[in-house]
mmCIF file with all atom_site columns, C-alpha atoms in Angstrom:
data_model
loop_
_atom_site.group_PDB
_atom_site.id
_atom_site.type_symbol
_atom_site.label_atom_id
_atom_site.label_alt_id
_atom_site.label_comp_id
_atom_site.label_asym_id
_atom_site.label_entity_id
_atom_site.label_seq_id
_atom_site.pdbx_PDB_ins_code
_atom_site.Cartn_x
_atom_site.Cartn_y
_atom_site.Cartn_z
_atom_site.occupancy
_atom_site.B_iso_or_equiv
_atom_site.pdbx_formal_charge
_atom_site.auth_seq_id
_atom_site.auth_comp_id
_atom_site.auth_asym_id
_atom_site.auth_atom_id
_atom_site.pdbx_PDB_model_num
ATOM 1  C CA . MET A 1 1  ? -35.118 32.998 -65.205 1.00 50.00 ? 1  MET A CA 1
ATOM 2  C CA . ASN A 1 2  ? -37.948 33.549 -67.640 1.00 75.00 ? 2  ASN A CA 1
ATOM 3  C CA . LEU A 1 3  ? -37.205 30.670 -69.980 1.00 86.00 ? 3  LEU A CA 1
ATOM 4  C CA . PHE A 1 4  ? -39.353 28.166 -68.059 1.00 90.00 ? 4  PHE A CA 1
ATOM 5  C CA . THR A 1 5  ? -42.643 28.592 -66.252 1.00 90.00 ? 5  THR A CA 1
ATOM 6  C CA . ILE A 1 6  ? -42.964 27.363 -62.668 1.00 88.00 ? 6  ILE A CA 1
ATOM 7  C CA . GLU A 1 7  ? -44.822 24.275 -63.904 1.00 91.00 ? 7  GLU A CA 1
ATOM 8  C CA . GLU A 1 8  ? -42.087 23.556 -66.442 1.00 93.00 ? 8  GLU A CA 1
ATOM 9  C CA . GLN A 1 9  ? -39.409 23.977 -63.778 1.00 88.00 ? 9  GLN A CA 1
ATOM 10 C CA . HIS A 1 10 ? -41.153 21.479 -61.518 1.00 87.00 ? 10 HIS A CA 1
ATOM 11 C CA . LEU A 1 11 ? -41.409 19.016 -64.389 1.00 92.00 ? 11 LEU A CA 1
ATOM 12 C CA . ILE A 1 12 ? -37.748 19.402 -65.342 1.00 92.00 ? 12 ILE A CA 1
ATOM 13 C CA . CYS A 1 13 ? -36.701 18.599 -61.767 1.00 87.00 ? 13 CYS A CA 1
ATOM 14 C CA . ILE A 1 14 ? -37.887 15.000 -62.060 1.00 89.00 ? 14 ILE A CA 1
ATOM 15 C CA . PHE A 1 15 ? -35.694 14.251 -65.071 1.00 91.00 ? 15 PHE A CA 1
ATOM 16 C CA . ASP A 1 16 ? -31.971 13.755 -65.649 1.00 87.00 ? 16 ASP A CA 1
ATOM 17 C CA . THR A 1 17 ? -30.571 17.227 -66.349 1.00 89.00 ? 17 THR A CA 1
ATOM 18 C CA . PHE A 1 18 ? -26.923 16.169 -66.520 1.00 88.00 ? 18 PHE A CA 1
ATOM 19 C CA . THR A 1 19 ? -26.882 17.107 -70.210 1.00 92.00 ? 19 THR A CA 1
ATOM 20 C CA . ARG A 1 20 ? -29.350 18.511 -72.699 1.00 94.00 ? 20 ARG A CA 1
ATOM 21 C CA . ALA A 1 21 ? -29.379 15.152 -74.506 1.00 95.00 ? 21 ALA A CA 1
ATOM 22 C CA . HIS A 1 22 ? -30.183 13.274 -71.279 1.00 94.00 ? 22 HIS A CA 1
ATOM 23 C CA . LEU A 1 23 ? -33.091 15.590 -70.515 1.00 94.00 ? 23 LEU A CA 1
ATOM 24 C CA . LEU A 1 24 ? -34.541 15.328 -74.017 1.00 96.00 ? 24 LEU A CA 1
ATOM 25 C CA . THR A 1 25 ? -34.133 11.548 -74.098 1.00 96.00 ? 25 THR A CA 1
ATOM 26 C CA . ASP A 1 26 ? -35.757 11.046 -70.702 1.00 96.00 ? 26 ASP A CA 1
ATOM 27 C CA . MET A 1 27 ? -38.679 13.303 -71.548 1.00 96.00 ? 27 MET A CA 1
ATOM 28 C CA . ARG A 1 28 ? -39.272 11.685 -74.944 1.00 97.00 ? 28 ARG A CA 1
ATOM 29 C CA . ILE A 1 29 ? -39.199 8.204  -73.398 1.00 96.00 ? 29 ILE A CA 1
ATOM 30 C CA . CYS A 1 30 ? -41.873 9.192  -70.856 1.00 96.00 ? 30 CYS A CA 1
ATOM 31 C CA . LEU A 1 31 ? -44.072 11.197 -73.212 1.00 95.00 ? 31 LEU A CA 1
ATOM 32 C CA . PRO A 1 32 ? -46.111 8.269  -74.615 1.00 96.00 ? 32 PRO A CA 1
ATOM 33 C CA . TYR A 1 33 ? -47.061 7.223  -71.091 1.00 96.00 ? 33 TYR A CA 1
ATOM 34 C CA . ILE A 1 34 ? -48.472 10.616 -70.054 1.00 95.00 ? 34 ILE A CA 1
ATOM 35 C CA . GLU A 1 35 ? -52.260 10.455 -70.169 1.00 96.00 ? 35 GLU A CA 1
ATOM 36 C CA . ASN A 1 36 ? -53.001 13.855 -68.625 1.00 96.00 ? 36 ASN A CA 1
ATOM 37 C CA . ASN A 1 37 ? -53.362 16.345 -71.495 1.00 97.00 ? 37 ASN A CA 1
ATOM 38 C CA . GLU A 1 38 ? -52.247 19.350 -69.453 1.00 96.00 ? 38 GLU A CA 1
ATOM 39 C CA . LEU A 1 39 ? -49.095 17.579 -68.288 1.00 95.00 ? 39 LEU A CA 1
ATOM 40 C CA . LYS A 1 40 ? -48.410 16.328 -71.818 1.00 97.00 ? 40 LYS A CA 1
ATOM 41 C CA . SER A 1 41 ? -48.742 19.886 -73.131 1.00 97.00 ? 41 SER A CA 1
ATOM 42 C CA . ILE A 1 42 ? -46.308 21.216 -70.530 1.00 96.00 ? 42 ILE A CA 1
ATOM 43 C CA . MET A 1 43 ? -43.861 18.451 -71.366 1.00 97.00 ? 43 MET A CA 1
ATOM 44 C CA . LEU A 1 44 ? -44.085 19.191 -75.090 1.00 97.00 ? 44 LEU A CA 1
ATOM 45 C CA . ASP A 1 45 ? -43.463 22.888 -74.396 1.00 97.00 ? 45 ASP A CA 1
ATOM 46 C CA . VAL A 1 46 ? -40.348 22.048 -72.380 1.00 96.00 ? 46 VAL A CA 1
ATOM 47 C CA . ILE A 1 47 ? -39.085 19.725 -75.112 1.00 97.00 ? 47 ILE A CA 1
ATOM 48 C CA . LYS A 1 48 ? -39.536 22.486 -77.717 1.00 97.00 ? 48 LYS A CA 1
ATOM 49 C CA . LYS A 1 49 ? -37.686 25.011 -75.568 1.00 96.00 ? 49 LYS A CA 1
ATOM 50 C CA . ILE A 1 50 ? -34.817 22.624 -74.873 1.00 96.00 ? 50 ILE A CA 1
ATOM 51 C CA . GLU A 1 51 ? -34.561 21.751 -78.585 1.00 96.00 ? 51 GLU A CA 1
ATOM 52 C CA . MET A 1 52 ? -34.299 25.463 -79.453 1.00 95.00 ? 52 MET A CA 1
ATOM 53 C CA . ILE A 1 53 ? -31.231 26.099 -77.294 1.00 93.00 ? 53 ILE A CA 1
ATOM 54 C CA . ASP A 1 54 ? -27.787 24.679 -77.858 1.00 93.00 ? 54 ASP A CA 1
ATOM 55 C CA . ASP A 1 55 ? -25.639 22.686 -75.441 1.00 93.00 ? 55 ASP A CA 1
ATOM 56 C CA . GLY A 1 56 ? -23.598 25.740 -74.453 1.00 92.00 ? 56 GLY A CA 1
ATOM 57 C CA . ILE A 1 57 ? -26.680 27.624 -73.284 1.00 90.00 ? 57 ILE A CA 1
ATOM 58 C CA . PHE A 1 58 ? -28.101 24.543 -71.589 1.00 91.00 ? 58 PHE A CA 1
ATOM 59 C CA . ASP A 1 59 ? -24.875 24.034 -69.662 1.00 89.00 ? 59 ASP A CA 1
ATOM 60 C CA . VAL A 1 60 ? -25.160 27.471 -68.035 1.00 87.00 ? 60 VAL A CA 1
ATOM 61 C CA . LEU A 1 61 ? -28.869 27.270 -67.203 1.00 85.00 ? 61 LEU A CA 1
ATOM 62 C CA . PRO A 1 62 ? -29.506 27.325 -63.447 1.00 79.00 ? 62 PRO A CA 1
ATOM 63 C CA . LEU A 1 63 ? -31.439 24.063 -63.335 1.00 77.00 ? 63 LEU A CA 1
ATOM 64 C CA . ASP A 1 64 ? -31.216 23.811 -59.558 1.00 71.00 ? 64 ASP A CA 1
ATOM 65 C CA . PHE A 1 65 ? -34.419 25.785 -59.153 1.00 60.00 ? 65 PHE A CA 1
ATOM 66 C CA . ALA A 1 66 ? -34.544 25.348 -55.379 1.00 57.00 ? 66 ALA A CA 1
ATOM 67 C CA . ASN A 1 67 ? -31.267 27.242 -54.996 1.00 60.00 ? 67 ASN A CA 1
ATOM 68 C CA . TYR A 1 68 ? -32.440 29.878 -57.472 1.00 52.00 ? 68 TYR A CA 1
ATOM 69 C CA . TYR A 1 69 ? -35.596 30.627 -55.496 1.00 53.00 ? 69 TYR A CA 1
ATOM 70 C CA . ASN A 1 70 ? -33.823 30.543 -52.142 1.00 53.00 ? 70 ASN A CA 1
ATOM 71 C CA . LYS A 1 71 ? -31.418 33.236 -53.381 1.00 55.00 ? 71 LYS A CA 1
ATOM 72 C CA . GLU A 1 72 ? -34.316 35.381 -54.616 1.00 56.00 ? 72 GLU A CA 1
ATOM 73 C CA . MET A 1 73 ? -35.959 35.223 -51.196 1.00 54.00 ? 73 MET A CA 1
ATOM 74 C CA . GLU A 1 74 ? -32.867 36.657 -49.459 1.00 56.00 ? 74 GLU A CA 1
#
């Protein structure tokens, strides 16, 4: 799970990850309202990464990060 940083994972969790298109749409809608430059930069990085992968890869990404980290702790 090296595609996203911890900060990016936390950000992704607040958006609709049902499909790649939903995630990109939700993030782009919110982007103009983000005033914090660090948060805006993280969001832009996530958008770029999601744009670079196709739907097939997105569909197999483990986007339930809580379950991912719980399994690693075992």
